[in-house]
Structures are given as C-alpha cells and as structure tokens.
mmCIF file of C-alpha atoms in Angstrom:
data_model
loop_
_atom_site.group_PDB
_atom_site.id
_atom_site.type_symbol
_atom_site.label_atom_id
_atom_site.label_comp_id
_atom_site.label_asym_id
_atom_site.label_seq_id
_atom_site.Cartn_x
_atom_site.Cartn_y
_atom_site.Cartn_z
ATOM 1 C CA UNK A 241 36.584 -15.757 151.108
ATOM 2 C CA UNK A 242 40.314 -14.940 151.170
ATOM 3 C CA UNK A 243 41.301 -17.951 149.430
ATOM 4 C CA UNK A 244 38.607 -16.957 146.416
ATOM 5 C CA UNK A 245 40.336 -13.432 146.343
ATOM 6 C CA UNK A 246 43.663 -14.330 146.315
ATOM 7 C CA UNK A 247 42.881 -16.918 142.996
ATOM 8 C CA UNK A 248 41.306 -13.925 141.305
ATOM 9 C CA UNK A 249 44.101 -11.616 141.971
ATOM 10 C CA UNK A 250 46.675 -14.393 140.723
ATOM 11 C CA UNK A 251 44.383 -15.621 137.525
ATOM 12 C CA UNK A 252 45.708 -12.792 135.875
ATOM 13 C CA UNK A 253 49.055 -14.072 135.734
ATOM 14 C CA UNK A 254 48.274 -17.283 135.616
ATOM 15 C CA UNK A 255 46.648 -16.615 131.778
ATOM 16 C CA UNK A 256 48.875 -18.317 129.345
ATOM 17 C CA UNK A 257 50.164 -15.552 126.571
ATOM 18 C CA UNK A 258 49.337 -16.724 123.212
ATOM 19 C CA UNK A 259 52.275 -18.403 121.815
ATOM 20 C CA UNK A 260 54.006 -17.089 118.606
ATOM 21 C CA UNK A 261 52.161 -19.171 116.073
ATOM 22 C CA UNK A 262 49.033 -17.865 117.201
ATOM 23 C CA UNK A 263 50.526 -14.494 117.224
ATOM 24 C CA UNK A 264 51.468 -14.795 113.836
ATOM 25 C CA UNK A 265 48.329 -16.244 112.582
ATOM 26 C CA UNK A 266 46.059 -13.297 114.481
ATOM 27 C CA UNK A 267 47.946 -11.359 111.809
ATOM 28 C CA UNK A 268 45.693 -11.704 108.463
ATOM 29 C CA UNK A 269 48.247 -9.853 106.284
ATOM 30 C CA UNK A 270 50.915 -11.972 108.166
ATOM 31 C CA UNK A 271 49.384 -15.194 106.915
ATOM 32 C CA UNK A 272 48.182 -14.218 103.656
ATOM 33 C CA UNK A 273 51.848 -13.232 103.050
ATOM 34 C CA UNK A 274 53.121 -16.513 103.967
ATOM 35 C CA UNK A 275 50.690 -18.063 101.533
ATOM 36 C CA UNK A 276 51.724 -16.206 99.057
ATOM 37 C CA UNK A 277 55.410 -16.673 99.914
ATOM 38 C CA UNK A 278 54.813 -20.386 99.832
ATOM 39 C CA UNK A 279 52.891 -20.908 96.585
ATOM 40 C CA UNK A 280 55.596 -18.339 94.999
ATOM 41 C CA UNK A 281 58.549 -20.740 95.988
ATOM 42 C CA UNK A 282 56.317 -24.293 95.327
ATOM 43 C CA UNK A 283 55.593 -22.896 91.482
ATOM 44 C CA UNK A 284 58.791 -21.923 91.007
ATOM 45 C CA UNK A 285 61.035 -25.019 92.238
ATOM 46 C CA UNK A 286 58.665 -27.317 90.082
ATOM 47 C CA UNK A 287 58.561 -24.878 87.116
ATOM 48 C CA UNK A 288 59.376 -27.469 84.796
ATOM 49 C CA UNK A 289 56.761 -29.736 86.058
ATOM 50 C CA UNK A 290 54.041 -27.206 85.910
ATOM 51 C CA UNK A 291 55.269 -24.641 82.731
ATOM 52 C CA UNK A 292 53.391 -26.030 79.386
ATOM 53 C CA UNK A 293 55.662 -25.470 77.000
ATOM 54 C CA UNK A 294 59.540 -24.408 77.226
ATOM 55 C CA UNK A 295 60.310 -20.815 77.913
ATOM 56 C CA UNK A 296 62.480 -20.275 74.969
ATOM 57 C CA UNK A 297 60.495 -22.229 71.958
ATOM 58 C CA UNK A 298 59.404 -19.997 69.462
ATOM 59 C CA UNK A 299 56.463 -20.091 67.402
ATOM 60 C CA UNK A 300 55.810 -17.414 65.522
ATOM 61 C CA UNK A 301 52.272 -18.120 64.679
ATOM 62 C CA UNK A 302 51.056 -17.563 68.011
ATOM 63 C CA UNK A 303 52.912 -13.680 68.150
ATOM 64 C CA UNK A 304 51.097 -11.518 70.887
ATOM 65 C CA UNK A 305 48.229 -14.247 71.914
ATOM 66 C CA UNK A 306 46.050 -12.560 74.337
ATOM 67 C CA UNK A 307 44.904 -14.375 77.858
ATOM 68 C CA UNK A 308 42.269 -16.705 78.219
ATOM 69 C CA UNK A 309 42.070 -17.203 74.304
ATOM 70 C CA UNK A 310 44.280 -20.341 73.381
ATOM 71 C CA UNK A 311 44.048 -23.305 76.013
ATOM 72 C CA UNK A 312 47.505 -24.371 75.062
ATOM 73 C CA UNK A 313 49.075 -20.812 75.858
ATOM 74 C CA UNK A 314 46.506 -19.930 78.930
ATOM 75 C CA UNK A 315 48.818 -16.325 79.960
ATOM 76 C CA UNK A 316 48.607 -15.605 75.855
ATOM 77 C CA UNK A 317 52.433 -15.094 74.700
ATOM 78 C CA UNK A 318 54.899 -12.522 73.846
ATOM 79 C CA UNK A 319 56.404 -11.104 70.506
ATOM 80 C CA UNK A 320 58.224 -13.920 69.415
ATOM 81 C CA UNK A 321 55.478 -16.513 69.971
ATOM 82 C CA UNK A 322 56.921 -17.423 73.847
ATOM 83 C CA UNK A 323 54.524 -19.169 76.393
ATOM 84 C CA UNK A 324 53.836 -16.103 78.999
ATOM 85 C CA UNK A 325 53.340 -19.019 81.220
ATOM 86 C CA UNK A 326 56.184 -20.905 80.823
ATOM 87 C CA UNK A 327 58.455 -17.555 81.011
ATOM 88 C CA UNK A 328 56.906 -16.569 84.094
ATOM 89 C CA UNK A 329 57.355 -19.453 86.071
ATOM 90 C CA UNK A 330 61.489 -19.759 85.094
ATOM 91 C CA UNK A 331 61.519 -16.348 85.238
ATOM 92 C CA UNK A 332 60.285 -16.747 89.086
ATOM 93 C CA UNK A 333 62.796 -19.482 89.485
ATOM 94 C CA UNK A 334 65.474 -16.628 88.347
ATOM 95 C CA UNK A 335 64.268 -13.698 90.308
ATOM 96 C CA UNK A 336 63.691 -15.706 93.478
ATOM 97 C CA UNK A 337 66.783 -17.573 93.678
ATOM 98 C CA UNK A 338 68.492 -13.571 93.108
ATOM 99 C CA UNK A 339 66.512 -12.460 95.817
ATOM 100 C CA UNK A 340 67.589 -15.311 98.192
ATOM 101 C CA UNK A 341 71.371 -15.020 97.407
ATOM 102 C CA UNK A 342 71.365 -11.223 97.828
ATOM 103 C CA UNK A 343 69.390 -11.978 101.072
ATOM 104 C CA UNK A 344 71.932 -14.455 102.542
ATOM 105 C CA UNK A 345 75.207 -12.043 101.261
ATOM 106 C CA UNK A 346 73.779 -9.041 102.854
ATOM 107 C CA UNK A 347 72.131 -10.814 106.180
ATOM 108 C CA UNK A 348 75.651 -12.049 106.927
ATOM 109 C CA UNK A 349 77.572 -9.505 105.740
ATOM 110 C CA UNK A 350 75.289 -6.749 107.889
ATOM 111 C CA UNK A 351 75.280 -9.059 110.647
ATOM 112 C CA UNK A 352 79.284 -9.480 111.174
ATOM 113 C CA UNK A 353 79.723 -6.047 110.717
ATOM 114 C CA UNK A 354 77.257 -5.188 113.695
ATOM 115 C CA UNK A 355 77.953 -7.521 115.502
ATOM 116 C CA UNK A 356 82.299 -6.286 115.767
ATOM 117 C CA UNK A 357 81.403 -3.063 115.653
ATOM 118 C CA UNK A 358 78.919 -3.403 118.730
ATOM 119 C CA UNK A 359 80.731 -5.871 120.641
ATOM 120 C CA UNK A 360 84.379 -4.355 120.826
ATOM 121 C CA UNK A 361 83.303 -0.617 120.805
ATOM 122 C CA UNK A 362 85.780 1.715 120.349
ATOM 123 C CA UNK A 363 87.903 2.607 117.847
ATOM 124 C CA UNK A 364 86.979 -0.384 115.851
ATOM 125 C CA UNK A 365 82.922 0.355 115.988
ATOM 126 C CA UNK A 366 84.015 4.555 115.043
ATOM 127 C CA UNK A 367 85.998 3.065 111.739
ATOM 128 C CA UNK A 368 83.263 0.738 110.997
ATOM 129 C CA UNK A 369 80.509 3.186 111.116
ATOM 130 C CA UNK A 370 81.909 5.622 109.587
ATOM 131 C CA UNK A 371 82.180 3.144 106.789
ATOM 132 C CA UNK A 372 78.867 2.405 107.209
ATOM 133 C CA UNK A 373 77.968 6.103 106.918
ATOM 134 C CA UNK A 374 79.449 6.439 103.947
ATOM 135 C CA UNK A 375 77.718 3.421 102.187
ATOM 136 C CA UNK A 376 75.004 4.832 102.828
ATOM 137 C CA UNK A 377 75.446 8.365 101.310
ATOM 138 C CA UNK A 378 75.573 6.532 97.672
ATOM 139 C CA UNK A 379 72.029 5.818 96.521
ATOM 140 C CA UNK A 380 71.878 2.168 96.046
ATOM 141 C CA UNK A 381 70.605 1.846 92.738
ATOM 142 C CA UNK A 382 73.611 4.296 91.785
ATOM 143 C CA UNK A 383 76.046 2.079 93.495
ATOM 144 C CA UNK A 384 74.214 -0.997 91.620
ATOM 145 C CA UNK A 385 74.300 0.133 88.329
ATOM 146 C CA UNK A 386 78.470 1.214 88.809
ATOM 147 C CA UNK A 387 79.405 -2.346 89.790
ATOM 148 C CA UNK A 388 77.538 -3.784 87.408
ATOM 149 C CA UNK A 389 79.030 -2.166 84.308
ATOM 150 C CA UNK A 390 82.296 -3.822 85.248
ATOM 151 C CA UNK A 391 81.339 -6.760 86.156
ATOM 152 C CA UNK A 392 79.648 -9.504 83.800
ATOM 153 C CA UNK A 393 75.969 -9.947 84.312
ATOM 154 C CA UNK A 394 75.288 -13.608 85.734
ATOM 155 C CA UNK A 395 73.097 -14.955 87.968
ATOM 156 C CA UNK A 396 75.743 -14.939 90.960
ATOM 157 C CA UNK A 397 77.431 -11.735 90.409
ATOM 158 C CA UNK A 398 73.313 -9.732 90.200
ATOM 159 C CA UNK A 399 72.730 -11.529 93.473
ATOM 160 C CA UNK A 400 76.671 -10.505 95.456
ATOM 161 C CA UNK A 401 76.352 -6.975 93.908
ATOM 162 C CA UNK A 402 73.038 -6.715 94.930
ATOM 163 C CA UNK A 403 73.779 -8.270 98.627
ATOM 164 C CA UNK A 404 76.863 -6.052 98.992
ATOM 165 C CA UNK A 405 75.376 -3.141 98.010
ATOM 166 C CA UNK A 406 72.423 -3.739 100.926
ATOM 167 C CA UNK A 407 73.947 -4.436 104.118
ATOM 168 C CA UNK A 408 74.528 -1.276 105.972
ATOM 169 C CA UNK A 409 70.645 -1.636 107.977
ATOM 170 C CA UNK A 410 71.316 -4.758 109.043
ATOM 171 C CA UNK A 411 74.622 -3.769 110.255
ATOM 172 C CA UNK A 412 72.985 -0.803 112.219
ATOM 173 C CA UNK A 413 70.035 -3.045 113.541
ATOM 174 C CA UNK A 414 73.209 -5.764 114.434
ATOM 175 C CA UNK A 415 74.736 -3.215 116.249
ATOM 176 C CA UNK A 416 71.918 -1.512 118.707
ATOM 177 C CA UNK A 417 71.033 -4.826 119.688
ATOM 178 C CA UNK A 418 74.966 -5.820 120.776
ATOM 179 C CA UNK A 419 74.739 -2.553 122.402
ATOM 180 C CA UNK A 420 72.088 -3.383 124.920
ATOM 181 C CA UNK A 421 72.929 -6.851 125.101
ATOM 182 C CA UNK A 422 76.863 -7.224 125.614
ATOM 183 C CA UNK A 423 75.688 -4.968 129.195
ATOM 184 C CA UNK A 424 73.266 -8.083 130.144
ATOM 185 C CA UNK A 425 74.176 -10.278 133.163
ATOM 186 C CA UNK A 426 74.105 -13.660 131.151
ATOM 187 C CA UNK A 427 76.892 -11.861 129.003
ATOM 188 C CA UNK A 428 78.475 -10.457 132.202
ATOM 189 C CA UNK A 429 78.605 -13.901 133.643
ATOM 190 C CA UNK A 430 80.172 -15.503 130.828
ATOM 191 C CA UNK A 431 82.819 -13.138 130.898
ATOM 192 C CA UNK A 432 83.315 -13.913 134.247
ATOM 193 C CA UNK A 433 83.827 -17.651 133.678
ATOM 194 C CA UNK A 434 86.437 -16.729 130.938
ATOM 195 C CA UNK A 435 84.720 -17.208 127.821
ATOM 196 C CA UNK A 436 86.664 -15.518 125.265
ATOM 197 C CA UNK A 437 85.266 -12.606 123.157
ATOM 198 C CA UNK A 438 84.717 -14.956 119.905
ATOM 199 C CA UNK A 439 82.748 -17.658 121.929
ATOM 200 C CA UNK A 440 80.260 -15.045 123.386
ATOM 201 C CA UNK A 441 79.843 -13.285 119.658
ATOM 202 C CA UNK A 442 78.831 -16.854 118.729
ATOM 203 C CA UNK A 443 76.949 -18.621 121.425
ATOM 204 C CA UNK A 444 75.713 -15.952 123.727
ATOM 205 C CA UNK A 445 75.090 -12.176 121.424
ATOM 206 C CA UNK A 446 74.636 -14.160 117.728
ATOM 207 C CA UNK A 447 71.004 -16.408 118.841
ATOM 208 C CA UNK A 448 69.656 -13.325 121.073
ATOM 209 C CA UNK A 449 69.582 -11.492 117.858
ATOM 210 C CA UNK A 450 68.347 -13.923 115.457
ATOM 211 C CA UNK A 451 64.532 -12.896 115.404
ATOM 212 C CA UNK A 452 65.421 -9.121 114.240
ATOM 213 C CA UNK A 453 67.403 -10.344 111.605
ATOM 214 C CA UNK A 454 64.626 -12.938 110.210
ATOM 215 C CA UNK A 455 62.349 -9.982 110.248
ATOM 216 C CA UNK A 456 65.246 -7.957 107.970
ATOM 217 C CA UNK A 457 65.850 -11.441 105.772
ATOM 218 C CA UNK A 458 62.279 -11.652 104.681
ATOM 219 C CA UNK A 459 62.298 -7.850 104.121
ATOM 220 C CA UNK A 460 65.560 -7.760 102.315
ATOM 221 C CA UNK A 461 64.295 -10.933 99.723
ATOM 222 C CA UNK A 462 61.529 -8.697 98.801
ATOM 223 C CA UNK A 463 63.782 -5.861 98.193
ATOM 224 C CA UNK A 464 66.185 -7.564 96.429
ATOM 225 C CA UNK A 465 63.513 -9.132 93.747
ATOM 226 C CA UNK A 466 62.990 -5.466 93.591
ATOM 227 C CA UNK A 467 66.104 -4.572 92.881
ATOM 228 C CA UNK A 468 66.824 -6.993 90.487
ATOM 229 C CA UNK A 469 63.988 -6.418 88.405
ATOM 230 C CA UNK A 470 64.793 -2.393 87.771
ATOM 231 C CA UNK A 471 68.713 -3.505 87.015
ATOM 232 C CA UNK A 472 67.278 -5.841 84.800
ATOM 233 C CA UNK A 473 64.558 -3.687 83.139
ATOM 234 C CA UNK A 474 67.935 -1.093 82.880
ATOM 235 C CA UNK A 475 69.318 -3.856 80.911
ATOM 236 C CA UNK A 476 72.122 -4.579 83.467
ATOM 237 C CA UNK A 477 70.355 -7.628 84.646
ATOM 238 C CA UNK A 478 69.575 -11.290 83.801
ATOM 239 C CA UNK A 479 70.081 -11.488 79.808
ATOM 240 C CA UNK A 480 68.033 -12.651 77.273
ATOM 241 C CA UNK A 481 67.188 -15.531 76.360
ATOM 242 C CA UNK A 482 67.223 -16.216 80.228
ATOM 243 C CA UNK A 483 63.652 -14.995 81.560
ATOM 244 C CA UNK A 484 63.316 -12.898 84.360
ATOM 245 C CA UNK A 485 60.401 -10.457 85.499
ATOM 246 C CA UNK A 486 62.850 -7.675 85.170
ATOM 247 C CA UNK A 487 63.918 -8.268 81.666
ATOM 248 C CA UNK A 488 60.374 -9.417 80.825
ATOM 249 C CA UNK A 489 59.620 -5.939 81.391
ATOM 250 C CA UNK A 490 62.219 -4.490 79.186
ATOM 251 C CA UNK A 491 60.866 -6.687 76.268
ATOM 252 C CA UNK A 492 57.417 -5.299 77.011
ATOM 253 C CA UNK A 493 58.412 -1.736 76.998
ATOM 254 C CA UNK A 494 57.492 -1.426 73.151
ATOM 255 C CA UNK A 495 54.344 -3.214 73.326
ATOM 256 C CA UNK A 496 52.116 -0.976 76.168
ATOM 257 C CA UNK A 497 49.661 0.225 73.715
ATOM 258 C CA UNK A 498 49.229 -3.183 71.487
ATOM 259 C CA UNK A 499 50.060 -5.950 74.020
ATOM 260 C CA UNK A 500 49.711 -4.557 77.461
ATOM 261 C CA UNK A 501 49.553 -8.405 79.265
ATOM 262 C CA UNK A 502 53.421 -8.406 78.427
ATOM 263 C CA UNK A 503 54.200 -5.792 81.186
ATOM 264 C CA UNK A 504 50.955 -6.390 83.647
ATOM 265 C CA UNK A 505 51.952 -9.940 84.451
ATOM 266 C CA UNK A 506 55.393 -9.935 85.207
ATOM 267 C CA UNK A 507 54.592 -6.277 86.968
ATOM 268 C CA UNK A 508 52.179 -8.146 89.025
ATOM 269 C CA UNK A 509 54.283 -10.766 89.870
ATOM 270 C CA UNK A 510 56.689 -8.432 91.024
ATOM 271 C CA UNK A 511 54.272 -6.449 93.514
ATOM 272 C CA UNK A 512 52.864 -9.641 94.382
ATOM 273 C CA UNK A 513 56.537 -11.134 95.876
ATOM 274 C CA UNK A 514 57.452 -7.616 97.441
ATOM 275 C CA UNK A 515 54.395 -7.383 98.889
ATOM 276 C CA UNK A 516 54.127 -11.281 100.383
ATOM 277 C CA UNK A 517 57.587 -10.999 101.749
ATOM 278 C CA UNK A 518 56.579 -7.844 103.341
ATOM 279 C CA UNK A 519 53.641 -8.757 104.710
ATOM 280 C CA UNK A 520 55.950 -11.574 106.254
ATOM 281 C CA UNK A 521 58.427 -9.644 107.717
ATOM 282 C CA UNK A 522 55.902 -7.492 109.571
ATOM 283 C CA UNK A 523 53.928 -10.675 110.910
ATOM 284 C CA UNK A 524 57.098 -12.100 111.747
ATOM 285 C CA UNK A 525 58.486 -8.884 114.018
ATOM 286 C CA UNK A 526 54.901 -8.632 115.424
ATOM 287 C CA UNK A 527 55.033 -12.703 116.710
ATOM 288 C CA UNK A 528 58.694 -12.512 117.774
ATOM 289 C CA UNK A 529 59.050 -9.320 119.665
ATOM 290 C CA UNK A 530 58.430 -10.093 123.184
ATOM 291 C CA UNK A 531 57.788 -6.158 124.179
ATOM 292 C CA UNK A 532 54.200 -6.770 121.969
ATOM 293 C CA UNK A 533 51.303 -8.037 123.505
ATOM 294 C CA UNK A 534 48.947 -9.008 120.970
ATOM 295 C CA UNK A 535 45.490 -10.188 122.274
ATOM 296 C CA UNK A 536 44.140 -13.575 120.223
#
C-alpha cells in the first residue's frame, strides 16, 4: 500500500515536460508563422526560377492588366506593362535580404552593447546607457530619414542605417539578463578558477542569453521590412528600376482609384512578412522560456 502511494506521489515529477518543439508547435500562430516565414524565403531565393517574365521588361500593351485576366501575367501588371509577379518576387528578394542585414547589424550591435554595459557595471554601464537613453529620445523613422539624406541609397547602406538606428532594445534586453546572470554561481565559479572577464562574456554570459535574442532577431526582421518599406515609399529607399514592396508602393500611389492591385499586393506582402515573423518571435519566446509551462 505504501509502495503504491509513494509512486503516485512521485508520478508527478516523473511526467516528462513537453520538449520545445512540441511547445512551439502547440502554438498555432507560432507555426503558421513559420510557414509563412519559410515559403516567404523559398519564393524569394528561387525568384528567378519561379518569376514569369523579368521584372524590368516593359510592354506597354499590357499597361494596368488586372488579376486573374491574362495567364501569362497571372498578378495583372503595373503602369508600364511590368509583370506584378515577377516584381513581387525580386522585390521580396530585396526587402528580405534588407530586413536580414538590419537584423544581424542591430542583433550584434544591441547585444555588445548590453552585454559591456551589464557585465562591468559602473561607470562604463552609466555612459553607455545614457547613450542608450538618448537614442532613444529620437523617433526612429526621424533618425532614418536624417542619415539617409546623406548617405547614398543602396542596398547595404538601407540595411546598416536601418540596423544602427534599431539597437537600443536589444541592448536593454542584453543588459537585464547580464544583470541577473554575472551574480550566478556557474559565473561565480569561473571567476574563481581565473577566467578572465572576456572569456566569461564569450563562453559563459553570451549562450545563456541566446534564446532572448532569437526571439528579438525574428522580431527585429519583421520590423526592419517595415521600416524599409515606409523609407522606401518616402522615396529614400531602394530606387527604381530595382523593385521593392516599398517603392512598389510609391509607384502605386497615383493609381488607388484606377488600378488599386498595384498597392494591395505589395501592401499585403508587407503585412503578411511582419506578421509571420511576429507570429515567430512570440512562438519562439513561448517554447524557449523555461519560466512557461505550456500544457500539450
């Protein structure tokens, strides 16, 4: 009889926590955001396998096609007789590749930041917040759109402005979590065998923070495509002839009442990126934060 009691009072703890995949996958938005993510990046890496026509051939004769009404331009086309297709899927390519620069720039940028200003303390983590601080009193689009008139608009210098002009949360997030971790005993215990203060940053802080800042990566791609579409629909962006869904805005600004697929489908290309990569983000933070206990 004892025996049977003690089994029930341990098969509690002896239930095996659903693992992070499953985690991940109990979250539906989670999932469908990572499908979406997927197909986004699979259609636009083999854009020129899949795009029926080149983005930049004209053809006059085909001037504001509608959808669904020529087989050979299935999207319809634009006012110069472009495949909508075609220009969508290199314009993809353009604003993804953007959004993943900017990502990396301001992931690492954030990330060293937080991580000095946590570890050493002091004087060095007042000066750097305080820098931070200010950053962050500048509206970001305003800080955007002052680089960029002095600096020519290419495809590297959208993504650094847009990465240096985005780090200051993941410095912050960085920083809390050096705060509660440089206090832990496995840190404490490598200071004690004499492992200097660059080899802990790297081996010991650096991987116990890596799942916050995946969370902010996926969230800072989708704000990135974001931002680069409004610079670009500013005209400060990726310039024509290049496509982009930011630019292919602009073009469609004139045509709302007469052509209104010009600004719908690059529009909802745009909310459908943000909104995958968001999705992500918050299925990833849900799988990979221990402190949840999701039930699957």
């Amino acid at each position: 009889m004892s025996s049977a009691v003690d089994t029930l009072a341990v098969a509690p703890t002896l239930t095996r926590r659903p693992g992070r995949l499953r985690r991940f996958l109990a979250h539906r938005l989670a999932a469908f955001g990572a499908v979406t993510v997927v197909l986004l990046l699979l259609c636009s890496a083999f854009a020129p396998a899949l795009a029926p026509h080149d983005p930049l051939d004209l053809d006059t004769k085909f001037r504001f096609l509608p959808p669904l009404v020529n087989l050979s331009f299935p999207l319809g086309t634009d006012e110069l007789g472009r495949d909508l297709l075609s220009r969508l899927l290199y314009g993809g390519r353009i604003s993804l590749v953007v959004g993943i620069v900017a990502m990396v720039t301001t992931v690492v940028t954030g990330a060293l930041i937080g991580l000095v200003a946590g570890f050493n303390g002091g004087w060095t983590d007042t000066l750097l917040m305080r820098f931070v601080d200010t950053m962050l009193c500048f509206p970001q689009v305003f800080l955007l759109l002052v680089v960029a008139a002095f600096v020519p608009p290419t495809l590297v210098s959208i993504a650094l402005i847009i990465g240096l002009t985005s780090w200051m949360e993941v410095a912050r997030i960085v920083r809390a979590e050096i705060l509660h971790l440089k206090e832990q005993d496995f840190v404490m215990a490598a200071r004690a065998l004499g492992a200097s203060g660059s080899r802990i940053m790297a081996l010991e802080l650096m991987p116990n923070v890596a799942a916050p800042l995946l969370v902010a990566a996926t969230l800072k791609v989708a704000a990135a495509v974001l931002m680069e579409s409004y610079i670009s629909f500013l005209g400060y962006g990726v310039q024509p002839p290049l496509a982009s869904w930011g630019n292919m805005l602009t073009n469609a600004q004139g045509y709302f009442d007469t052509a209104p697929w010009l600004a719908i489908l690059p529009g909802a290309m745009i909310t459908l990126t943000v909104v995958g990569f968001n999705f992500l983000g918050d299925g990833l933070r849900d799988a990979l934060d221990p402190r949840l206990r999701i039930d699957v």
